[in-house]
Amino acid sequence: MSDPAGKVSLTGIKPTGEVHLGNLVGAIRPALRLAEQYDSLYFIADYHALTTIRDADLLRHYSRSVAASWLAAGLDPERTTFYVQSDVPEIFELSWVLSCVTGKGLMNRAHAYKAARDRNVAAGDDPDAGVNMGLYNYPVLMAADILIMETDVVPVGKDQMQHVEYAADIAGSFNHLFGDKYTFKIPKGVIPESGAGDVLPGLDGRKMSKSYDNTIPLFLPENKLKKLVRRIPTDSTPVEAPKDPDSSAPFQILRQFAPESAADVVADTRKRLEAGGMGWGELKNVLFEVLNTELAPMRERYEAYMEPGSELDEVLARGAERARERASRVLSGVRRAVGAR
Ligand code: ADP
Ligand code: TRP
C-alpha cells in the first residue's frame, strides 16, 4: 500500500444483518488497523441496504446494531469519522450529478446487476424482473460516497473492487468534462491484509456468510455461543487418532480469530491435534474459551450502546456533522463547476 501519511481511507458497511465472526476477522480488524495510519472515514451504508430491506424497523435495527458492533470492537469515533450515510444528504445530490456523467453501458456491466439479469434469463423470466433502480444505480451512489470525501484508498472485500474501479472511472468522466473547474481525486481500492489468511468458515464448513445462514454472530449470549460452537462440523476421526488441524473448521476459526495473546493456545492445540489424543469435543471447548474471553468485554460494550438513549446516537450525530462539513465543501465545488445555482 502507498505511504498512508495524510491520506484518506474510507469504507462503507452495509447494514443487512448482525455482524459475525467472519466480518470481525475479514473486515473490522483490518479496517481498525488502517485507521491507525490513515485519516479514516467509515460509515453505515443504510441507503444501499434499502435496495433489499423493506422494513423500517429492521433497517433501523441493523444500522444501530452494526454501528454498535464496530464501536464495541474498538473503533474510536474521535479518530475515525463514523457516520450513517442517510445523515449526509450531500451524498445523494452528488449521486445525481455523477449519474449524468456515467455511461449506462457501464452500469449494465456491474456485477450485481449482471448476476440478477443472468439469473432471470436462466429462469426464463424477463431479464429485469425484480430489479429496482436502486440496485441498478448502486455503483453510482457508491461512487458518490467515495468521491465526496476526497478519498485516496477504499479498503474493501474482493467482491467490491469493481465498484471502486467504477468510482475511479466516473471521477475520470467528470474530470474530463468539468476538470477545469473542479477535479475529483481518483480513489484506489485495496484489499486489506486480514493477517488471518483465508476466509473464515461457517457452521456448515463453507465461507461464513449471511447469505448462507451459517454465521456465528459476534454478540450472542454466552450459552448460545457455546451451542453454536458445538454445531461446527467435524469428521468422525476418533479421539486418539492424529488429525490435520488445517482441514478442520473449528481449528481454522480458532487460528484466524485468536488474538496475539492466545497464540500459545493455538500452537499447543495444533501440536496436540497432530499428535493424536485430542478429540473434536475438546477442541471446541478450547475454541469456545478463546472466543468468549475475547468477546465478553466487547459484548458488554455492545449491549450498552444498544440501550435506547445510549451515547450511540450522539456519536453518530457528531460523525455526521464532521462528514457533512467535508461533503459540503466538495459539493459546492461541484455545483459551481456544473452550473447549479
Ligand atoms: P456476508 O457474506 O455475511 O454478507 P458481507 O458481504 O456483508 O458479509 O461482508 C462484509 C465484509 O466482511 C467484507 O469485507 C467481507 O470480505 C468480510 N467477510 C465476510 N465474511 C467473511 C468471512 N467468512 N471471512 C472473512 N471475511 C469475511
Ligand atoms: N457496497 C459495499 C458493500 O456491499 C458497501 C459500500 C457502500 C461501500 N458504499 C461504499 C464500500 C463506499 C466502500 C466505499 O459491502
CSV table of C-alpha atoms and ligand atoms in Angstrom, one decimal:
chain,number,residue,atom,x,y,z
A,1,MET,CA,0.0,0.0,0.0
A,2,SER,CA,1.2,3.5,-0.7
A,3,ASP,CA,2.5,5.8,2.0
A,4,PRO,CA,-0.5,6.5,4.3
A,5,ALA,CA,0.7,9.8,5.7
A,6,GLY,CA,-2.1,12.4,5.3
A,7,LYS,CA,-4.1,10.1,3.0
A,8,VAL,CA,-7.8,9.4,3.4
A,9,SER,CA,-9.2,5.9,3.8
A,10,LEU,CA,-13.0,5.4,3.5
A,11,THR,CA,-15.2,2.4,3.6
A,12,GLY,CA,-19.0,1.7,3.8
A,13,ILE,CA,-20.6,-1.1,5.8
A,14,LYS,CA,-23.9,-2.3,4.5
A,15,PRO,CA,-26.3,-3.0,7.4
A,16,THR,CA,-28.1,-6.1,6.2
A,17,GLY,CA,-27.7,-8.4,9.2
A,18,GLU,CA,-26.0,-9.0,12.5
A,19,VAL,CA,-22.2,-8.7,12.5
A,20,HIS,CA,-20.5,-12.1,12.6
A,21,LEU,CA,-17.1,-13.6,13.3
A,22,GLY,CA,-16.1,-13.5,9.6
A,23,ASN,CA,-16.8,-9.8,9.4
A,24,LEU,CA,-14.7,-9.1,12.5
A,25,VAL,CA,-11.7,-11.1,11.2
A,26,GLY,CA,-12.0,-10.1,7.5
A,27,ALA,CA,-13.3,-6.5,7.7
A,28,ILE,CA,-13.4,-4.9,11.1
A,29,ARG,CA,-10.0,-5.7,12.5
A,30,PRO,CA,-8.2,-4.8,9.2
A,31,ALA,CA,-10.1,-1.6,9.0
A,32,LEU,CA,-9.3,-0.7,12.6
A,33,ARG,CA,-5.6,-1.3,11.8
A,34,LEU,CA,-5.8,1.0,8.8
A,35,ALA,CA,-7.5,3.7,10.9
A,36,GLU,CA,-4.2,3.9,12.9
A,37,GLN,CA,-2.3,5.0,9.8
A,38,TYR,CA,-4.8,6.9,7.6
A,39,ASP,CA,-7.2,9.7,8.1
A,40,SER,CA,-10.2,7.5,8.2
A,41,LEU,CA,-13.9,7.8,7.5
A,42,TYR,CA,-16.2,4.7,8.0
A,43,PHE,CA,-19.9,4.8,7.5
A,44,ILE,CA,-23.1,2.7,7.7
A,45,ALA,CA,-24.4,2.5,4.1
A,46,ASP,CA,-28.1,2.3,5.1
A,47,TYR,CA,-29.4,3.6,1.8
A,48,HIS,CA,-27.5,0.9,0.0
A,49,ALA,CA,-29.3,-1.6,2.2
A,50,LEU,CA,-32.6,-0.1,1.2
A,51,THR,CA,-32.3,-1.9,-2.2
A,52,THR,CA,-33.2,-5.1,-0.4
A,53,ILE,CA,-34.6,-4.3,3.1
A,54,ARG,CA,-38.2,-3.1,3.0
A,55,ASP,CA,-38.9,-3.0,6.7
A,56,ALA,CA,-38.2,0.3,8.5
A,57,ASP,CA,-37.8,-1.2,12.0
A,58,LEU,CA,-35.4,-3.8,10.6
A,59,LEU,CA,-33.3,-1.3,8.7
A,60,ARG,CA,-33.1,0.9,11.8
A,61,HIS,CA,-32.2,-2.0,13.9
A,62,TYR,CA,-29.4,-3.2,11.6
A,63,SER,CA,-28.0,0.3,11.3
A,64,ARG,CA,-27.8,0.7,15.1
A,65,SER,CA,-26.5,-2.8,15.6
A,66,VAL,CA,-23.8,-2.7,13.0
A,67,ALA,CA,-22.7,0.7,14.3
A,68,ALA,CA,-22.7,-0.5,17.9
A,69,SER,CA,-20.7,-3.6,16.8
A,70,TRP,CA,-17.9,-1.5,15.2
A,71,LEU,CA,-17.7,0.7,18.3
A,72,ALA,CA,-17.7,-2.2,20.6
A,73,ALA,CA,-14.9,-3.8,18.6
A,74,GLY,CA,-12.7,-0.8,19.2
A,75,LEU,CA,-13.5,1.9,16.5
A,76,ASP,CA,-12.5,5.2,18.1
A,77,PRO,CA,-15.0,7.8,16.9
A,78,GLU,CA,-12.6,10.6,17.8
A,79,ARG,CA,-10.0,9.3,15.4
A,80,THR,CA,-12.3,8.0,12.7
A,81,THR,CA,-15.2,10.0,11.3
A,82,PHE,CA,-18.0,7.5,11.9
A,83,TYR,CA,-21.5,8.3,10.4
A,84,VAL,CA,-24.6,7.0,8.8
A,85,GLN,CA,-24.9,7.6,5.1
A,86,SER,CA,-28.6,8.8,5.2
A,87,ASP,CA,-27.5,11.5,7.6
A,88,VAL,CA,-25.4,13.1,4.9
A,89,PRO,CA,-27.8,14.4,2.2
A,90,GLU,CA,-24.9,15.9,0.2
A,91,ILE,CA,-24.0,12.4,-0.9
A,92,PHE,CA,-27.4,11.9,-2.7
A,93,GLU,CA,-27.2,15.3,-4.5
A,94,LEU,CA,-23.7,14.3,-5.8
A,95,SER,CA,-25.1,11.0,-6.8
A,96,TRP,CA,-27.4,12.7,-9.3
A,97,VAL,CA,-24.7,14.8,-10.8
A,98,LEU,CA,-22.5,11.7,-11.2
A,99,SER,CA,-25.3,9.7,-12.8
A,100,CYS,CA,-25.3,12.4,-15.5
A,101,VAL,CA,-21.7,11.7,-16.4
A,102,THR,CA,-21.9,7.9,-16.1
A,103,GLY,CA,-22.5,5.7,-19.2
A,104,LYS,CA,-25.5,3.4,-19.0
A,105,GLY,CA,-23.3,0.7,-20.5
A,106,LEU,CA,-21.0,0.8,-17.5
A,107,MET,CA,-24.0,0.1,-15.2
A,108,ASN,CA,-25.1,-2.8,-17.5
A,109,ARG,CA,-21.8,-4.5,-16.8
A,110,ALA,CA,-21.9,-4.0,-13.0
A,111,HIS,CA,-21.7,-7.4,-11.4
A,112,ALA,CA,-24.7,-7.3,-9.0
A,113,TYR,CA,-27.0,-6.2,-11.8
A,114,LYS,CA,-25.5,-8.6,-14.3
A,115,ALA,CA,-25.9,-11.5,-11.9
A,116,ALA,CA,-29.6,-10.6,-11.3
A,117,ARG,CA,-30.1,-10.5,-15.1
A,118,ASP,CA,-28.4,-13.8,-15.7
A,119,ARG,CA,-30.5,-15.4,-13.1
A,120,ASN,CA,-33.6,-14.1,-14.7
A,121,VAL,CA,-32.6,-15.2,-18.1
A,122,ALA,CA,-31.7,-18.7,-16.9
A,123,ALA,CA,-35.1,-18.9,-15.2
A,124,GLY,CA,-36.8,-17.8,-18.5
A,125,ASP,CA,-38.1,-14.6,-16.9
A,126,ASP,CA,-37.9,-11.0,-18.1
A,127,PRO,CA,-34.2,-10.1,-17.8
A,128,ASP,CA,-35.1,-7.1,-15.5
A,129,ALA,CA,-37.7,-8.9,-13.3
A,130,GLY,CA,-37.4,-7.8,-9.7
A,131,VAL,CA,-34.6,-5.3,-10.5
A,132,ASN,CA,-35.2,-1.9,-8.9
A,133,MET,CA,-33.4,1.3,-10.0
A,134,GLY,CA,-31.6,1.3,-6.6
A,135,LEU,CA,-29.8,-2.0,-7.5
A,136,TYR,CA,-29.1,-0.6,-11.0
A,137,ASN,CA,-27.7,2.7,-9.7
A,138,TYR,CA,-25.9,1.1,-6.7
A,139,PRO,CA,-22.4,1.8,-8.1
A,140,VAL,CA,-23.2,5.5,-8.7
A,141,LEU,CA,-24.3,6.0,-5.2
A,142,MET,CA,-21.1,4.2,-4.0
A,143,ALA,CA,-19.0,6.5,-6.2
A,144,ALA,CA,-20.7,9.5,-4.6
A,145,ASP,CA,-19.9,8.1,-1.1
A,146,ILE,CA,-16.3,7.8,-2.1
A,147,LEU,CA,-15.7,10.9,-4.2
A,148,ILE,CA,-17.5,13.3,-1.9
A,149,MET,CA,-15.0,12.7,0.9
A,150,GLU,CA,-11.9,13.1,-1.3
A,151,THR,CA,-10.9,9.5,-0.7
A,152,ASP,CA,-7.5,8.1,-1.5
A,153,VAL,CA,-8.0,4.5,-0.6
A,154,VAL,CA,-11.0,2.3,-0.2
A,155,PRO,CA,-10.5,-0.9,1.8
A,156,VAL,CA,-13.0,-3.5,0.5
A,157,GLY,CA,-13.5,-7.2,0.0
A,158,LYS,CA,-12.8,-8.7,-3.4
A,159,ASP,CA,-16.4,-8.5,-4.5
A,160,GLN,CA,-16.5,-4.7,-4.1
A,161,MET,CA,-13.3,-4.0,-6.2
A,162,GLN,CA,-15.3,-3.5,-9.4
A,163,HIS,CA,-17.4,-0.8,-7.7
A,164,VAL,CA,-14.3,1.1,-6.6
A,165,GLU,CA,-12.9,0.9,-10.1
A,166,TYR,CA,-16.2,2.3,-11.3
A,167,ALA,CA,-15.9,5.2,-8.9
A,168,ALA,CA,-12.5,6.0,-10.4
A,169,ASP,CA,-13.9,5.8,-13.9
A,170,ILE,CA,-16.8,8.1,-13.0
A,171,ALA,CA,-14.4,10.6,-11.4
A,172,GLY,CA,-12.4,10.4,-14.6
A,173,SER,CA,-15.5,11.2,-16.7
A,174,PHE,CA,-16.4,14.1,-14.5
A,175,ASN,CA,-12.9,15.5,-14.6
A,176,HIS,CA,-12.8,15.2,-18.3
A,177,LEU,CA,-15.9,17.3,-18.7
A,178,PHE,CA,-15.6,19.8,-15.8
A,179,GLY,CA,-12.0,19.3,-14.7
A,180,ASP,CA,-11.1,22.9,-15.4
A,181,LYS,CA,-13.5,24.0,-12.7
A,182,TYR,CA,-13.5,21.1,-10.2
A,183,THR,CA,-11.3,17.9,-10.1
A,184,PHE,CA,-12.1,14.8,-8.2
A,185,LYS,CA,-9.4,12.8,-6.6
A,186,ILE,CA,-9.1,9.4,-8.1
A,187,PRO,CA,-9.7,6.7,-5.5
A,188,LYS,CA,-8.0,3.3,-5.3
A,189,GLY,CA,-9.4,0.1,-3.9
A,190,VAL,CA,-7.3,-2.0,-1.6
A,191,ILE,CA,-7.9,-5.5,-0.2
A,192,PRO,CA,-6.5,-5.1,3.3
A,193,GLU,CA,-4.4,-7.9,4.8
A,194,SER,CA,-6.5,-9.6,7.4
A,195,GLY,CA,-3.3,-11.2,8.7
A,196,ALA,CA,-5.5,-14.3,9.3
A,197,GLY,CA,-5.2,-16.0,5.9
A,198,ASP,CA,-8.3,-17.3,4.1
A,199,VAL,CA,-11.9,-16.7,4.7
A,200,LEU,CA,-13.4,-17.9,8.0
A,201,PRO,CA,-15.5,-21.0,7.6
A,202,GLY,CA,-19.1,-21.0,9.0
A,203,LEU,CA,-21.3,-23.6,10.7
A,204,ASP,CA,-21.5,-25.7,7.6
A,205,GLY,CA,-17.8,-25.5,6.7
A,206,ARG,CA,-18.5,-23.1,3.7
A,207,LYS,CA,-17.4,-19.4,3.9
A,208,MET,CA,-19.2,-17.8,6.9
A,209,SER,CA,-21.8,-15.6,5.3
A,210,LYS,CA,-25.2,-14.1,6.0
A,211,SER,CA,-26.3,-15.4,2.6
A,212,TYR,CA,-25.6,-19.0,3.7
A,213,ASP,CA,-27.3,-18.6,7.1
A,214,ASN,CA,-24.2,-20.3,8.7
A,215,THR,CA,-22.8,-17.5,10.8
A,216,ILE,CA,-21.7,-17.1,14.4
A,217,PRO,CA,-23.0,-13.6,15.3
A,218,LEU,CA,-20.5,-11.7,17.4
A,219,PHE,CA,-22.6,-10.8,20.3
A,220,LEU,CA,-24.6,-13.9,21.3
A,221,PRO,CA,-25.3,-14.6,24.9
A,222,GLU,CA,-22.6,-17.0,26.3
A,223,ASN,CA,-24.8,-20.1,26.3
A,224,LYS,CA,-25.9,-19.6,22.7
A,225,LEU,CA,-22.3,-19.0,21.6
A,226,LYS,CA,-21.4,-22.3,23.2
A,227,LYS,CA,-24.3,-24.1,21.4
A,228,LEU,CA,-23.2,-22.8,18.0
A,229,VAL,CA,-19.6,-23.7,18.6
A,230,ARG,CA,-20.8,-27.3,19.2
A,231,ARG,CA,-22.6,-27.3,15.8
A,232,ILE,CA,-19.4,-26.6,13.8
A,233,PRO,CA,-19.0,-29.7,11.6
A,234,THR,CA,-16.1,-32.2,12.2
A,235,ASP,CA,-15.5,-35.6,10.8
A,236,SER,CA,-15.6,-38.9,12.6
A,237,THR,CA,-11.8,-39.3,13.3
A,238,PRO,CA,-11.6,-40.9,16.8
A,239,VAL,CA,-10.2,-39.0,19.8
A,240,GLU,CA,-6.9,-41.0,19.9
A,241,ALA,CA,-6.1,-40.6,16.1
A,242,PRO,CA,-3.7,-37.9,14.8
A,243,LYS,CA,-5.6,-35.1,13.0
A,244,ASP,CA,-4.9,-32.5,10.3
A,245,PRO,CA,-5.8,-29.2,12.1
A,246,ASP,CA,-5.8,-27.2,8.9
A,247,SER,CA,-8.7,-29.2,7.4
A,248,SER,CA,-10.9,-28.8,10.4
A,249,ALA,CA,-13.4,-25.9,10.6
A,250,PRO,CA,-13.1,-25.3,14.4
A,251,PHE,CA,-9.3,-25.2,14.2
A,252,GLN,CA,-9.4,-22.7,11.3
A,253,ILE,CA,-11.8,-20.5,13.2
A,254,LEU,CA,-9.5,-20.7,16.3
A,255,ARG,CA,-6.4,-19.9,14.3
A,256,GLN,CA,-7.9,-17.0,12.4
A,257,PHE,CA,-9.8,-15.5,15.3
A,258,ALA,CA,-7.3,-15.9,18.2
A,259,PRO,CA,-5.7,-12.6,19.3
A,260,GLU,CA,-2.0,-12.4,19.8
A,261,SER,CA,-2.5,-13.1,23.5
A,262,ALA,CA,-3.8,-16.6,22.6
A,263,ALA,CA,-1.0,-17.5,20.2
A,264,ASP,CA,0.3,-20.1,22.6
A,265,VAL,CA,-3.1,-21.8,23.0
A,266,VAL,CA,-3.3,-22.1,19.2
A,267,ALA,CA,0.2,-23.5,18.8
A,268,ASP,CA,-0.4,-26.0,21.7
A,269,THR,CA,-3.7,-27.1,20.2
A,270,ARG,CA,-2.2,-27.7,16.8
A,271,LYS,CA,0.5,-29.9,18.3
A,272,ARG,CA,-1.9,-31.9,20.3
A,273,LEU,CA,-4.3,-32.5,17.4
A,274,GLU,CA,-1.4,-33.6,15.2
A,275,ALA,CA,0.0,-35.9,17.8
A,276,GLY,CA,-3.4,-37.6,18.4
A,277,GLY,CA,-5.2,-37.7,21.7
A,278,MET,CA,-7.2,-34.5,21.4
A,279,GLY,CA,-10.8,-35.0,20.3
A,280,TRP,CA,-13.0,-32.6,18.4
A,281,GLY,CA,-15.1,-32.0,21.5
A,282,GLU,CA,-12.1,-30.8,23.5
A,283,LEU,CA,-11.0,-28.6,20.5
A,284,LYS,CA,-14.5,-27.0,20.6
A,285,ASN,CA,-14.1,-26.3,24.3
A,286,VAL,CA,-10.8,-24.6,23.6
A,287,LEU,CA,-12.4,-22.6,20.8
A,288,PHE,CA,-15.3,-21.5,22.9
A,289,GLU,CA,-13.0,-20.3,25.7
A,290,VAL,CA,-10.8,-18.3,23.4
A,291,LEU,CA,-13.9,-16.7,21.7
A,292,ASN,CA,-15.6,-16.0,24.9
A,293,THR,CA,-12.6,-14.4,26.6
A,294,GLU,CA,-12.1,-12.0,23.7
A,295,LEU,CA,-15.8,-11.3,23.0
A,296,ALA,CA,-17.2,-10.9,26.6
A,297,PRO,CA,-15.9,-7.4,27.1
A,298,MET,CA,-17.0,-6.4,23.6
A,299,ARG,CA,-20.4,-7.9,24.2
A,300,GLU,CA,-20.8,-5.7,27.3
A,301,ARG,CA,-19.9,-2.5,25.4
A,302,TYR,CA,-22.2,-3.6,22.5
A,303,GLU,CA,-25.1,-4.1,24.9
A,304,ALA,CA,-24.5,-0.7,26.5
A,305,TYR,CA,-24.5,1.0,23.0
A,306,MET,CA,-27.7,-0.8,22.1
A,307,GLU,CA,-29.7,0.6,25.1
A,308,PRO,CA,-32.2,3.1,23.9
A,309,GLY,CA,-30.9,6.6,24.5
A,310,SER,CA,-27.3,5.4,24.8
A,311,GLU,CA,-24.4,7.6,23.6
A,312,LEU,CA,-24.6,5.8,20.2
A,313,ASP,CA,-26.9,8.4,18.8
A,314,GLU,CA,-24.6,11.3,19.9
A,315,VAL,CA,-21.5,9.6,18.5
A,316,LEU,CA,-23.3,9.2,15.1
A,317,ALA,CA,-24.6,12.7,15.2
A,318,ARG,CA,-21.1,14.1,15.8
A,319,GLY,CA,-19.8,11.9,13.0
A,320,ALA,CA,-22.5,13.1,10.6
A,321,GLU,CA,-21.6,16.7,11.4
A,322,ARG,CA,-18.0,16.2,10.6
A,323,ALA,CA,-18.9,14.2,7.4
A,324,ARG,CA,-21.3,16.9,6.2
A,325,GLU,CA,-18.7,19.7,6.7
A,326,ARG,CA,-16.3,17.8,4.4
A,327,ALA,CA,-19.0,16.8,1.9
A,328,SER,CA,-20.5,20.3,1.6
A,329,ARG,CA,-17.1,21.7,0.6
A,330,VAL,CA,-16.8,19.3,-2.2
A,331,LEU,CA,-20.4,19.6,-3.2
A,332,SER,CA,-20.2,23.4,-3.6
A,333,GLY,CA,-17.2,23.0,-5.9
A,334,VAL,CA,-19.2,20.5,-8.0
A,335,ARG,CA,-22.3,22.7,-8.0
A,336,ARG,CA,-20.3,25.6,-9.2
A,337,ALA,CA,-18.5,23.5,-11.9
A,338,VAL,CA,-21.7,22.2,-13.4
A,339,GLY,CA,-23.6,25.4,-13.3
A,340,ALA,CA,-26.1,24.7,-10.5
A,341,ARG,CA,-27.3,27.8,-8.6
B,1,ADP,P1,-21.8,-11.6,4.3
B,1,ADP,O1,-21.1,-12.6,3.4
B,1,ADP,O2,-22.0,-12.2,5.7
B,1,ADP,O3,-23.0,-11.0,3.7
B,1,ADP,P2,-20.6,-9.1,3.7
B,1,ADP,O4,-20.5,-9.5,2.3
B,1,ADP,O5,-21.5,-8.1,4.2
B,1,ADP,O6,-20.7,-10.4,4.6
B,1,ADP,O7,-19.1,-8.7,4.1
B,1,ADP,C1,-18.7,-7.6,4.8
B,1,ADP,C2,-17.2,-7.7,5.0
B,1,ADP,O8,-16.8,-8.8,5.8
B,1,ADP,C3,-16.4,-7.8,3.7
B,1,ADP,O9,-15.2,-7.0,3.8
B,1,ADP,C4,-16.0,-9.3,3.7
B,1,ADP,O10,-14.8,-9.5,3.0
B,1,ADP,C5,-15.9,-9.6,5.1
B,1,ADP,N1,-16.2,-11.1,5.4
B,1,ADP,C6,-17.5,-11.6,5.3
B,1,ADP,N2,-17.5,-12.9,5.6
B,1,ADP,C7,-16.2,-13.2,5.8
B,1,ADP,C8,-15.5,-14.5,6.1
B,1,ADP,N3,-16.2,-15.6,6.3
B,1,ADP,N4,-14.2,-14.5,6.3
B,1,ADP,C9,-13.5,-13.3,6.2
B,1,ADP,N5,-14.1,-12.1,5.9
B,1,ADP,C10,-15.4,-12.1,5.7
B,2,TRP,N1,-21.2,-1.7,-1.4
B,2,TRP,C1,-20.5,-2.0,-0.2
B,2,TRP,C2,-20.9,-3.5,0.2
B,2,TRP,O1,-21.8,-4.0,-0.2
B,2,TRP,C3,-20.8,-1.1,0.9
B,2,TRP,C4,-20.5,0.4,0.5
B,2,TRP,C5,-21.3,1.4,0.2
B,2,TRP,C6,-19.1,0.9,0.3
B,2,TRP,N2,-20.6,2.5,-0.1
B,2,TRP,C7,-19.3,2.3,-0.1
B,2,TRP,C8,-17.9,0.3,0.4
B,2,TRP,C9,-18.2,3.1,-0.3
B,2,TRP,C10,-16.8,1.2,0.2
B,2,TRP,C11,-16.9,2.5,-0.2
B,2,TRP,O2,-20.2,-4.0,1.1
